[in-house]
Coordinates of C-alpha atoms in Angstrom, one line a residue:
Chain A
X1 CA 0.1 -0.2 0.2
X2 CA 2.5 2.5 1.1
X3 CA 6.6 1.5 0.2
X4 CA 9.4 4.0 1.4
X5 CA 12.7 3.0 -0.3
X6 CA 15.8 4.3 0.1
X7 CA 14.8 7.5 1.5
X8 CA 17.4 10.3 2.0
X9 CA 17.2 13.9 3.1
X10 CA 19.4 16.3 4.2
X11 CA 18.6 20.0 5.5
X12 CA 20.9 22.5 4.4
X13 CA 23.6 21.0 2.8
X14 CA 26.9 22.6 2.8
X15 CA 26.2 24.9 5.5
X16 CA 26.9 24.7 9.2
X17 CA 23.5 24.1 10.2
X18 CA 23.7 20.7 8.0
X19 CA 21.6 18.3 9.4
X20 CA 20.7 14.5 8.0
X21 CA 17.4 14.5 8.7
X22 CA 16.4 11.1 7.3
X23 CA 19.1 8.4 6.4
X24 CA 18.5 5.6 4.0
X25 CA 14.6 5.0 5.4
X26 CA 13.1 1.7 4.2
X27 CA 9.2 1.1 5.2
X28 CA 6.5 -0.9 3.6
X29 CA 2.8 -1.1 4.7
X30 CA 0.7 -3.4 4.0
X31 CA -3.1 -2.7 3.5
X32 CA -4.8 -2.3 6.9
X33 CA -1.5 -1.7 8.7
X34 CA -1.7 0.5 11.7
X35 CA 1.9 1.6 12.4
X36 CA 2.8 3.6 15.4
X37 CA 6.0 6.0 15.0
X38 CA 7.9 7.0 18.2
X39 CA 11.1 8.6 18.7
X40 CA 12.8 11.7 20.2
X41 CA 12.4 15.3 19.0
X42 CA 14.4 15.5 15.8
X43 CA 14.6 11.6 15.2
X44 CA 13.0 12.4 11.7
X45 CA 9.3 11.1 12.3
X46 CA 7.6 14.3 11.2
X47 CA 10.2 14.7 8.2
X48 CA 9.4 10.9 7.2
X49 CA 5.4 12.1 7.0
X50 CA 6.2 15.1 5.4
X51 CA 7.8 13.5 2.6
X52 CA 4.9 10.9 2.1
X53 CA 2.4 14.1 2.0
X54 CA 4.8 15.4 -0.3
X55 CA 5.3 18.6 1.7
X56 CA 8.8 17.7 1.1
X57 CA 10.9 15.8 -1.7
X58 CA 13.3 13.4 -0.8
X59 CA 17.2 14.0 -2.1
X60 CA 16.6 10.4 -3.6
X61 CA 14.8 7.5 -2.9
X62 CA 11.6 6.4 -4.0
X63 CA 7.9 6.8 -2.4
X64 CA 5.0 4.5 -3.7
X65 CA 1.5 4.3 -3.0
X66 CA -1.2 1.8 -4.0
X67 CA 1.3 0.8 -6.5
X68 CA 1.8 4.1 -8.1
X69 CA 5.1 6.1 -7.9
X70 CA 4.8 9.3 -6.2
X71 CA 7.9 10.6 -5.6
X72 CA 7.8 13.7 -7.8
X73 CA 4.1 14.1 -7.5
X74 CA 3.2 17.7 -6.1
X75 CA 1.7 17.9 -2.7
X76 CA -1.8 18.9 -4.0
X77 CA -1.8 16.0 -6.3
X78 CA -0.5 13.5 -3.9
X79 CA -3.6 14.4 -1.2
X80 CA -6.4 12.8 -3.5
X81 CA -4.5 9.4 -2.0
X82 CA -3.8 10.6 1.6
X83 CA -5.8 11.8 4.6
X84 CA -3.8 14.1 6.9
X85 CA -4.6 15.3 10.9
X86 CA -1.7 17.9 11.8
X87 CA -0.6 18.2 15.4
X88 CA -2.0 22.0 15.4
X89 CA -5.9 21.7 15.6
X90 CA -6.1 24.8 13.7
X91 CA -4.2 23.7 11.0
X92 CA -6.8 21.0 9.3
X93 CA -9.8 23.3 9.0
X94 CA -11.0 26.7 7.4
X95 CA -11.9 28.6 10.8
X96 CA -14.3 31.3 8.6
X97 CA -16.1 28.3 6.9
X98 CA -19.1 26.5 8.3
X99 CA -18.5 22.9 9.5
X100 CA -20.4 21.8 6.7
X101 CA -18.5 23.9 4.0
X102 CA -15.5 22.4 5.5
X103 CA -16.8 18.7 5.2
X104 CA -17.4 19.5 1.3
X105 CA -14.3 20.6 0.9
X106 CA -12.7 17.6 2.4
X107 CA -15.3 15.8 0.5
X108 CA -13.7 16.7 -3.2
X109 CA -10.4 15.4 -1.9
X110 CA -10.7 12.8 -4.3
X111 CA -13.0 14.4 -7.0
X112 CA -12.9 16.8 -9.6
X113 CA -14.2 20.0 -8.3
X114 CA -16.6 21.9 -10.4
X115 CA -19.4 24.4 -10.3
X116 CA -21.8 22.3 -8.8
X117 CA -22.9 23.6 -5.2
X118 CA -20.8 22.1 -2.4
X119 CA -23.1 21.4 0.1
X120 CA -26.5 20.1 -1.2
X121 CA -29.2 17.9 0.3
X122 CA -28.0 14.6 -0.1
X123 CA -24.5 15.6 1.3
X124 CA -25.9 17.1 4.0
X125 CA -27.3 13.9 5.0
X126 CA -24.2 12.2 4.5
X127 CA -22.2 15.0 6.6
X128 CA -24.8 14.6 9.6
X129 CA -24.7 10.9 9.5
X130 CA -21.2 11.1 9.5
X131 CA -20.7 13.5 12.2
X132 CA -22.9 11.6 14.3
X133 CA -20.1 9.2 15.1
X134 CA -18.2 11.8 16.6
X135 CA -21.1 12.1 19.3
X136 CA -20.2 15.7 20.2
X137 CA -23.5 17.0 18.5
X138 CA -21.9 18.8 15.7
X139 CA -24.2 17.2 13.4
X140 CA -26.9 20.0 14.7
X141 CA -24.2 22.3 14.3
X142 CA -23.6 22.5 10.6
X143 CA -24.1 26.2 9.7
X144 CA -21.7 27.0 12.8
X145 CA -18.2 28.6 12.0
X146 CA -15.6 26.3 12.6
X147 CA -13.5 29.1 14.2
X148 CA -16.4 29.0 17.2
X149 CA -15.2 25.1 17.9
X150 CA -12.8 24.2 20.5
X151 CA -9.5 22.8 20.0
X152 CA -10.5 19.3 20.5
X153 CA -13.9 19.4 18.5
X154 CA -11.9 21.0 15.7
X155 CA -9.3 17.9 15.6
X156 CA -12.5 15.4 15.7
X157 CA -13.8 17.1 12.6
X158 CA -10.1 17.1 11.2
X159 CA -10.2 13.5 11.6
X160 CA -13.5 12.9 10.2
X161 CA -12.7 14.8 7.3
X162 CA -9.2 13.2 6.8
X163 CA -11.0 10.0 6.7
X164 CA -14.5 9.9 5.7
X165 CA -13.3 9.9 2.0
X166 CA -11.6 6.1 2.2
X167 CA -7.9 7.7 1.6
X168 CA -5.0 5.1 0.8
X169 CA -2.9 5.9 3.6
X170 CA -4.0 8.2 6.6
X171 CA -1.4 10.3 8.1
X172 CA -1.5 11.4 11.9
X173 CA 1.7 14.1 12.9
X174 CA 0.9 14.0 16.7
X175 CA -2.7 14.9 16.2
X176 CA -3.2 14.7 20.0
X177 CA -0.2 16.2 21.0
X178 CA -1.8 20.0 21.2
X179 CA -4.7 18.7 23.4
X180 CA -5.3 18.6 27.1
X181 CA -5.1 14.7 28.4
X182 CA -9.4 14.2 28.5
X183 CA -9.7 15.7 24.6
X184 CA -6.4 13.3 23.9
X185 CA -8.0 10.4 25.2
X186 CA -11.2 11.2 23.1
X187 CA -9.6 11.9 20.0
X188 CA -7.3 8.9 20.9
X189 CA -10.5 6.5 20.6
X190 CA -12.1 8.3 17.6
X191 CA -9.0 7.4 15.9
X192 CA -8.9 4.0 16.9
X193 CA -13.1 4.0 16.1
X194 CA -12.3 5.4 12.5
X195 CA -9.6 3.4 11.5
X196 CA -11.1 0.7 12.1
X197 CA -14.4 1.4 10.7
X198 CA -12.8 2.4 7.7
X199 CA -9.9 -0.4 7.5
X200 CA -7.3 2.3 6.7
X201 CA -3.6 1.9 6.5
X202 CA -2.2 4.2 9.0
X203 CA 0.9 6.0 9.9
X204 CA 0.9 7.8 13.2
X205 CA 3.8 9.7 14.6
X206 CA 3.3 10.4 18.4
X207 CA 5.4 11.6 21.5
X208 CA 3.3 9.5 24.0
X209 CA 4.8 6.0 24.1
X210 CA 1.5 4.5 25.9
X211 CA -0.6 5.7 22.8
X212 CA 1.7 4.1 20.4
X213 CA 1.6 0.9 22.5
X214 CA -2.2 0.7 22.7
X215 CA -2.9 1.4 19.2
X216 CA -1.8 0.2 15.8
X217 CA -0.8 -3.7 14.8
X218 CA 2.9 -2.4 14.3
X219 CA 5.1 0.0 15.9
X220 CA 8.4 1.5 14.7
X221 CA 10.9 3.4 17.1
X222 CA 13.0 6.3 14.9
X223 CA 16.4 8.1 16.1
X224 CA 18.7 10.3 14.4
X225 CA 16.9 10.1 10.8
X226 CA 16.9 6.2 11.1
X227 CA 14.5 3.6 12.1
X228 CA 16.2 1.5 14.6
X229 CA 13.6 -0.5 15.7
X230 CA 10.6 -2.6 14.4
X231 CA 8.1 -4.3 16.2
X232 CA 5.6 -6.8 14.4
X233 CA 2.2 -8.0 14.6
X234 CA 2.9 -10.8 16.4
X235 CA 5.2 -9.3 19.1
X236 CA 3.0 -5.8 19.5
X237 CA 0.1 -6.9 21.6
X238 CA 2.8 -7.8 24.6
X239 CA 5.2 -4.9 24.3
X240 CA 5.4 -2.9 27.3
X241 CA 7.1 0.9 27.9
X242 CA 10.2 -0.7 29.9
X243 CA 10.5 -3.3 26.6
X244 CA 10.8 -0.2 24.6
X245 CA 13.3 1.3 26.8
X246 CA 15.8 -1.8 27.3
X247 CA 15.4 -2.5 23.5
X248 CA 16.4 1.2 22.9
X249 CA 19.3 1.0 25.2
X250 CA 20.3 -2.2 23.9
X251 CA 20.4 -0.8 20.4
X252 CA 21.9 2.5 21.3
X253 CA 24.1 1.5 23.9
X254 CA 22.9 4.8 26.0
X255 CA 20.1 5.1 28.2
X256 CA 16.9 6.8 27.1
X257 CA 16.4 8.8 30.6
X258 CA 16.6 11.9 28.6
X259 CA 14.1 10.9 26.2
X260 CA 11.7 9.7 28.6
X261 CA 9.8 13.0 29.4
X262 CA 9.8 14.1 26.0
X263 CA 8.1 10.4 24.9
X264 CA 5.5 11.0 27.7
X265 CA 5.8 7.8 29.6
Chain B
X1 CA -30.0 67.8 -4.1
X2 CA -32.1 65.5 -4.8
X3 CA -30.7 65.3 -8.4
X4 CA -27.1 64.8 -7.1
X5 CA -27.6 62.2 -4.4
X6 CA -29.9 60.2 -7.6
X7 CA -26.7 60.6 -9.6
X8 CA -24.3 59.3 -7.1
X9 CA -26.5 56.3 -6.1
X10 CA -26.4 55.4 -9.9
X11 CA -22.5 55.5 -10.0
X12 CA -22.7 53.7 -6.5
X13 CA -24.2 50.8 -8.2
X14 CA -21.9 50.6 -11.3
X15 CA -18.9 50.9 -8.6
X16 CA -20.3 48.5 -6.5
X17 CA -19.1 45.4 -9.5
X18 CA -15.9 47.0 -8.9
X19 CA -16.0 46.7 -4.9
X20 CA -17.3 43.4 -5.1
X21 CA -14.0 42.2 -7.1
X22 CA -12.0 43.9 -4.4
X23 CA -14.2 42.1 -1.8
X24 CA -13.0 39.0 -3.5
X25 CA -9.2 39.6 -3.3
X26 CA -8.9 41.4 -0.1
X27 CA -11.4 39.6 2.2
X28 CA -12.2 36.1 0.3
X29 CA -8.5 35.4 -0.8
X30 CA -7.1 37.5 1.6
X31 CA -4.8 39.0 -1.3
X32 CA -4.1 42.7 -1.0
X33 CA -4.7 43.3 -4.6
X34 CA -3.6 46.4 -5.9
X35 CA -3.7 45.4 -9.8
X36 CA -7.0 47.2 -9.6
X37 CA -6.1 50.6 -10.5
X38 CA -4.5 49.5 -13.6
X39 CA -7.6 46.8 -14.4
X40 CA -10.3 49.7 -14.0
X41 CA -9.0 51.7 -16.7
X42 CA -8.6 48.9 -18.9
X43 CA -11.7 47.8 -18.7
X44 CA -12.7 51.4 -19.3
X45 CA -10.1 52.1 -22.2
X46 CA -10.9 48.5 -23.8
X47 CA -14.5 49.3 -24.1
X48 CA -14.1 52.6 -24.9
X49 CA -11.7 51.7 -28.0
X50 CA -14.2 49.0 -29.5
X51 CA -17.2 51.3 -29.1
X52 CA -15.3 53.8 -31.3
X53 CA -14.1 51.5 -33.6
X54 CA -17.8 50.7 -34.2
X55 CA -18.4 47.3 -32.3
X56 CA -21.4 46.8 -30.5
X57 CA -21.4 48.0 -26.8
X58 CA -22.3 44.4 -25.3
X59 CA -19.4 43.1 -27.2
X60 CA -16.9 45.8 -26.2
X61 CA -18.1 45.5 -22.5
X62 CA -17.4 41.5 -22.7
X63 CA -14.2 42.0 -24.3
X64 CA -13.4 44.4 -21.2
X65 CA -14.1 42.3 -18.8
X66 CA -12.2 39.3 -20.5
X67 CA -9.0 42.2 -20.6
X68 CA -9.4 42.6 -16.8
X69 CA -9.7 39.1 -16.1
X70 CA -6.2 38.7 -18.0
X71 CA -4.7 41.2 -15.9
X72 CA -5.8 39.5 -13.3
X73 CA -4.1 36.3 -14.0
X74 CA -1.3 38.0 -14.8
X75 CA -0.7 39.2 -11.2
X76 CA -1.3 35.9 -9.9
X77 CA 1.2 33.8 -11.8
X78 CA 3.6 36.5 -11.0
X79 CA 2.9 36.1 -7.5
X80 CA 2.5 32.3 -7.4
X81 CA 4.7 31.4 -9.9
X82 CA 7.1 34.2 -9.9
X83 CA 7.0 34.1 -5.9
X84 CA 7.1 38.0 -5.7
X85 CA 5.5 39.4 -2.7
X86 CA 1.3 40.1 -3.0
X87 CA 1.6 43.7 -2.8
X88 CA 4.6 44.3 -5.3
X89 CA 3.0 42.1 -7.7
X90 CA -0.3 44.0 -8.0
X91 CA 1.8 47.1 -8.0
X92 CA 4.0 46.0 -11.1
X93 CA 1.0 45.2 -12.9
X94 CA -1.0 48.1 -12.4
X95 CA 2.2 49.9 -13.5
X96 CA 2.6 47.7 -16.8
X97 CA -0.8 48.4 -17.4
X98 CA -0.9 52.1 -17.7
X99 CA 1.5 51.7 -20.5
X100 CA -0.8 49.0 -21.9
X101 CA -4.1 50.9 -21.6
X102 CA -2.5 54.1 -23.4
X103 CA -1.6 51.8 -26.2
X104 CA -5.4 50.2 -26.2
X105 CA -6.8 53.5 -26.4
X106 CA -4.2 54.3 -29.5
X107 CA -5.7 51.7 -31.1
X108 CA -8.9 53.9 -31.7
X109 CA -7.5 56.5 -33.8
X110 CA -5.6 56.0 -37.1
X111 CA -2.6 57.7 -37.0
X112 CA -1.7 57.5 -33.2
X113 CA -0.1 54.9 -31.3
X114 CA -1.0 55.8 -27.7
X115 CA -3.7 58.1 -26.5
X116 CA -4.9 59.2 -22.7
X117 CA -8.2 59.6 -23.2
X118 CA -11.4 58.6 -25.5
X119 CA -14.7 60.6 -25.6
X120 CA -18.0 58.4 -26.4
X121 CA -20.3 62.0 -26.5
X122 CA -22.0 60.8 -29.8
X123 CA -21.5 56.6 -29.8
X124 CA -24.0 53.8 -28.6
X125 CA -23.5 52.8 -25.2
X126 CA -25.4 50.3 -23.4
X127 CA -27.1 52.9 -21.6
X128 CA -28.1 54.4 -25.0
X129 CA -29.2 51.2 -26.2
X130 CA -31.4 50.7 -23.2
X131 CA -32.9 53.9 -23.2
X132 CA -34.3 53.2 -26.9
X133 CA -36.1 50.5 -25.3
X134 CA -36.7 52.2 -22.2
X135 CA -38.0 55.4 -23.0
X136 CA -41.3 54.6 -25.5
X137 CA -42.6 52.9 -22.3
X138 CA -43.4 56.4 -20.4
X139 CA -42.5 55.2 -17.1
X140 CA -40.4 58.1 -16.8
X141 CA -42.7 61.0 -17.3
X142 CA -45.0 58.8 -14.5
X143 CA -42.3 58.6 -12.1
X144 CA -41.0 61.7 -12.4
X145 CA -44.3 63.5 -11.6
X146 CA -44.4 61.0 -8.5
X147 CA -41.4 62.2 -7.6
X148 CA -42.5 66.1 -8.0
X149 CA -45.5 65.6 -6.3
X150 CA -43.3 64.4 -2.8
X151 CA -41.7 67.8 -3.3
X152 CA -38.7 67.4 -5.4
X153 CA -37.9 70.4 -7.2
X154 CA -36.6 68.2 -9.9
X155 CA -36.6 64.6 -11.1
X156 CA -33.8 62.8 -13.2
X157 CA -34.0 62.8 -16.8
X158 CA -34.3 59.0 -17.0
X159 CA -35.0 56.2 -14.5
X160 CA -34.0 53.9 -17.1
X161 CA -30.3 54.0 -16.1
X162 CA -30.5 53.2 -12.6
X163 CA -32.8 50.6 -13.5
X164 CA -30.4 48.6 -15.5
X165 CA -27.5 49.2 -13.7
X166 CA -29.6 47.8 -10.6
X167 CA -30.2 44.5 -12.6
X168 CA -26.7 44.2 -13.6
X169 CA -25.3 44.5 -10.5
X170 CA -27.9 42.4 -8.6
X171 CA -27.1 39.6 -10.7
X172 CA -23.3 39.9 -10.6
X173 CA -23.9 39.9 -6.7
X174 CA -26.5 36.6 -6.8
X175 CA -23.6 35.1 -9.2
X176 CA -20.9 36.1 -6.8
X177 CA -22.9 34.5 -4.3
X178 CA -23.7 31.3 -5.9
X179 CA -20.0 31.0 -7.6
X180 CA -18.6 31.1 -3.7
X181 CA -20.8 28.2 -2.4
X182 CA -19.7 25.9 -5.5
X183 CA -16.8 23.6 -4.9
X184 CA -14.5 25.7 -6.8
X185 CA -15.6 28.7 -4.6
X186 CA -15.3 27.1 -1.4
X187 CA -11.7 26.1 -2.5
X188 CA -11.1 29.6 -3.4
X189 CA -12.6 30.9 0.0
X190 CA -10.3 28.1 1.7
X191 CA -7.4 29.1 0.2
X192 CA -7.9 32.6 1.6
X193 CA -8.6 31.0 4.9
X194 CA -5.9 28.2 5.5
X195 CA -3.7 27.1 2.5
X196 CA -2.1 24.3 4.3
X197 CA -5.6 22.7 5.2
X198 CA -7.0 23.1 1.4
X199 CA -3.5 21.6 0.2
X200 CA -4.0 18.6 2.0
X201 CA -7.6 18.2 0.3
X202 CA -6.3 18.2 -3.0
X203 CA -6.1 21.7 -4.1
X204 CA -4.2 23.5 -6.1
X205 CA -3.6 26.9 -4.3
X206 CA -1.9 28.5 -7.0
X207 CA -4.7 27.6 -9.5
X208 CA -7.3 28.9 -7.0
X209 CA -5.1 31.9 -6.1
X210 CA -4.9 32.9 -10.0
X211 CA -8.5 32.4 -10.8
X212 CA -9.6 34.4 -7.8
X213 CA -7.8 37.3 -9.2
X214 CA -8.6 37.0 -12.5
X215 CA -12.5 36.9 -11.5
X216 CA -11.5 39.8 -9.3
X217 CA -10.1 42.2 -12.1
X218 CA -12.6 41.0 -14.4
X219 CA -15.2 42.4 -12.1
X220 CA -13.5 45.5 -11.7
X221 CA -12.8 46.1 -15.4
X222 CA -16.4 45.3 -16.3
X223 CA -17.2 47.9 -13.5
X224 CA -14.7 50.3 -15.7
X225 CA -16.2 49.6 -19.0
X226 CA -20.0 50.7 -17.5
X227 CA -18.4 53.9 -16.1
X228 CA -16.8 54.5 -19.5
X229 CA -20.1 54.7 -20.7
X230 CA -22.1 56.2 -18.4
X231 CA -19.9 59.3 -18.4
X232 CA -19.1 58.9 -22.2
X233 CA -15.7 59.3 -21.3
X234 CA -12.4 57.1 -20.8
X235 CA -9.3 58.4 -19.5
X236 CA -5.8 57.0 -18.2
X237 CA -6.2 58.6 -15.0
X238 CA -9.5 57.6 -14.2
X239 CA -8.3 54.5 -11.8
X240 CA -6.0 56.5 -9.4
X241 CA -7.0 55.7 -5.8
X242 CA -9.7 52.9 -7.1
X243 CA -8.4 50.3 -4.9
X244 CA -8.9 52.6 -1.8
X245 CA -12.1 53.4 -2.9
X246 CA -13.2 49.8 -3.1
X247 CA -11.4 48.9 0.4
X248 CA -13.7 51.8 1.9
X249 CA -17.0 50.7 0.5
X250 CA -16.3 47.0 1.6
X251 CA -15.1 48.5 5.0
X252 CA -17.9 50.8 5.3
X253 CA -20.5 47.9 4.1
X254 CA -19.2 45.7 6.5
X255 CA -19.1 48.0 9.2
X256 CA -22.9 48.7 8.5
X257 CA -24.4 45.4 7.7
X258 CA -22.2 42.9 8.7
X259 CA -20.4 39.9 7.3
X260 CA -22.4 37.3 8.9
X261 CA -23.1 35.1 5.8
X262 CA -21.8 35.4 2.3
X263 CA -25.0 36.8 1.2
X264 CA -25.0 39.5 3.8
X265 CA -21.3 40.3 3.2
X266 CA -21.9 40.9 -0.6
X267 CA -25.0 42.8 0.0
X268 CA -22.8 45.1 2.7
X269 CA -20.2 45.7 -0.1
X270 CA -23.2 46.6 -2.7
X271 CA -24.7 49.3 0.1
X272 CA -21.4 50.2 0.8
X273 CA -20.3 51.4 -2.5
X274 CA -23.3 53.2 -2.5
X275 CA -23.2 54.8 0.9
X276 CA -19.4 55.9 -0.6
X277 CA -20.7 57.6 -3.2
X278 CA -23.4 59.7 -1.5
X279 CA -20.9 60.7 1.0
X280 CA -18.3 62.0 -2.0
X281 CA -21.7 63.7 -2.8
X282 CA -22.2 65.2 0.5
X283 CA -18.7 66.2 0.7
X284 CA -18.2 68.2 -2.4
X285 CA -21.0 70.4 -1.4
X286 CA -18.7 71.5 1.5
X287 CA -18.0 74.7 -0.1
X288 CA -14.4 75.1 0.7
X289 CA -13.9 71.3 -0.3
X290 CA -12.3 70.8 -4.1
X291 CA -13.5 67.4 -5.8
X292 CA -9.5 66.8 -6.0
X293 CA -9.6 66.8 -2.0
X294 CA -11.5 63.4 -2.3
X295 CA -8.6 61.2 -2.5
X296 CA -7.4 62.9 0.8
X297 CA -11.2 62.0 2.6
X298 CA -11.1 58.6 1.3
X299 CA -7.5 57.8 2.5
X300 CA -8.9 59.3 5.6
X301 CA -12.1 57.2 5.9
X302 CA -10.5 54.3 5.4
X303 CA -8.0 55.0 8.1
X304 CA -10.6 55.9 10.7
X305 CA -12.4 52.6 9.6
X306 CA -9.2 50.6 10.3
X307 CA -8.6 52.2 13.0
X308 CA -11.6 53.1 15.2
X309 CA -12.2 49.2 15.8
X310 CA -9.4 49.0 17.5
X311 CA -9.6 51.8 20.0
X312 CA -12.9 51.0 20.7
X313 CA -12.4 47.3 21.4
X314 CA -9.3 48.8 23.4
X315 CA -11.2 51.3 25.5
X316 CA -13.9 48.4 26.5
X317 CA -11.2 46.2 27.7
X318 CA -9.6 49.0 29.9
X319 CA -13.4 49.3 31.1
X320 CA -13.5 46.1 31.7
X321 CA -10.3 45.5 33.6
X322 CA -11.0 48.8 35.8
X323 CA -14.1 47.3 36.7
X324 CA -12.4 44.1 37.9
X325 CA -9.8 46.2 39.8
X326 CA -12.8 48.0 42.0
X327 CA -14.8 44.9 42.0
X328 CA -11.6 43.4 43.4
X329 CA -10.9 46.2 45.9
X330 CA -14.5 46.2 47.4
X331 CA -14.0 42.4 48.3
X332 CA -10.8 43.0 49.9
X333 CA -12.3 45.8 52.0
X334 CA -15.0 43.8 52.7
X335 CA -12.9 41.0 54.1
X336 CA -10.9 43.6 56.3
X337 CA -14.2 45.0 57.8
X338 CA -15.1 41.3 58.7
X339 CA -11.8 40.6 60.1
X340 CA -12.1 43.6 62.1
X341 CA -15.6 42.2 63.8
X342 CA -14.3 39.2 64.2
X343 CA -11.5 40.3 66.2
X344 CA -14.6 42.7 68.3

């Protein structure tokens, strides 16, 4: 479904600030895989996500989605295959537009935009039934401007907008990190529910180790631009946080202590 | 008095189309587009030139709209593909259009290359053509008699002009309302609102920026072509300050009528343009003001409209804080007196 082959990226090449962001990344997601990605700040998690979404292009290496090579495809063309939720709850929605208008924009993701009304009766019904799944009573506020919603509500809406058109790949970039714990839990549960319902192939970056362990069928750990650990479907259900810490020490030969806070364990 | 107000309303309704164009860039696309000063004249010059050459006024007006669309798209290309700052892209296009407009008007005469203005005194325009259909209906006399019976000293020569411009502007307003609710329109609005978001829903923001600027300047040029036909005159300098007038119209309208829905917002812009023209007419009646002072007054209106809301909200904030401080003080004092009583 998603294939990354030999992805390399160096930022600020040839300057004092040169930084190897991704170093020979190889990753393969089968249809229905839900892979969680952990790692400290600067490990390259977000860079990898941005490579897949097309916000950044690799120096070399190939990206394939659904059997199509998309390495050079610009972001807006690639996004017809990709649903995305950002860390910033403000980033995924248009604040001066209404809930139904935002949904209409998301609805057109994999269709050609024309001069039809973005919101018609048929779509409105579809939007309403989709919103009911969130249990946030948004289905009765279709005409409310999104800017008036709380961060949690906006993130739930973003999640729905990213998933309800069945993307080939769902990318979640620390999408619960900016929310308070109770809201984060709500979004985590919604993520689980929506991914399962739509059987979406998902890649989720998180700072929270517990979340990475609770969600998904596979886990990868990144450090200094490399994937240093892969936990497969067989081992994932029994995985614990101490396991991950020992593995890290084992591989890197150094303690993970400084990262413990960052990883939110 | 009645006549000058009546004339301002007629003009205001025509300028409203320009203001809708400005609304589309400034508010919807969040793009401060200064092409307007140039594209307004491009519309006027193109229509006037073609009318002088003997084309039907409607054809001339349609070509003027296309010319404005192209000018807007050029600004969009400079900004998106050339990565030039939005303000600079507009200014560059505006200054380029100054020369182009002189050339366009130059086409109307045989022995010159450039021409600073065109007179349409004896030519057919959209308005004279409509008059040919309107006058025989005899509605003018009936309405004029009615107005006079209400006590106006003089009645306008015709009511046909105000009717036709009203019809045109209402149609444009409704088209804008409809367009902004289509899939493409939603994408353009989202481009102005949150580029990152709309890109993640497979929309080419460059293309929608260019399209939005094109449509905006098409409206501006349309308005310019109608003003040229209305005043039977096109001049290379008629667009100076047009962007500020458009902005003033948008701001005045929004302040009075609000922006709750698209329908409300575009209606506000239309009324804003008319109100601006009425203010203009009234200002001209002040004895010590000259018509050339109007640009200064327009600038002041826009500055006030931008600054006053800030001052008001700051003042409100201050009052609220002061009120809270006094409340806190009273609470503390009560606490102290209570404490004193307890001790006693």
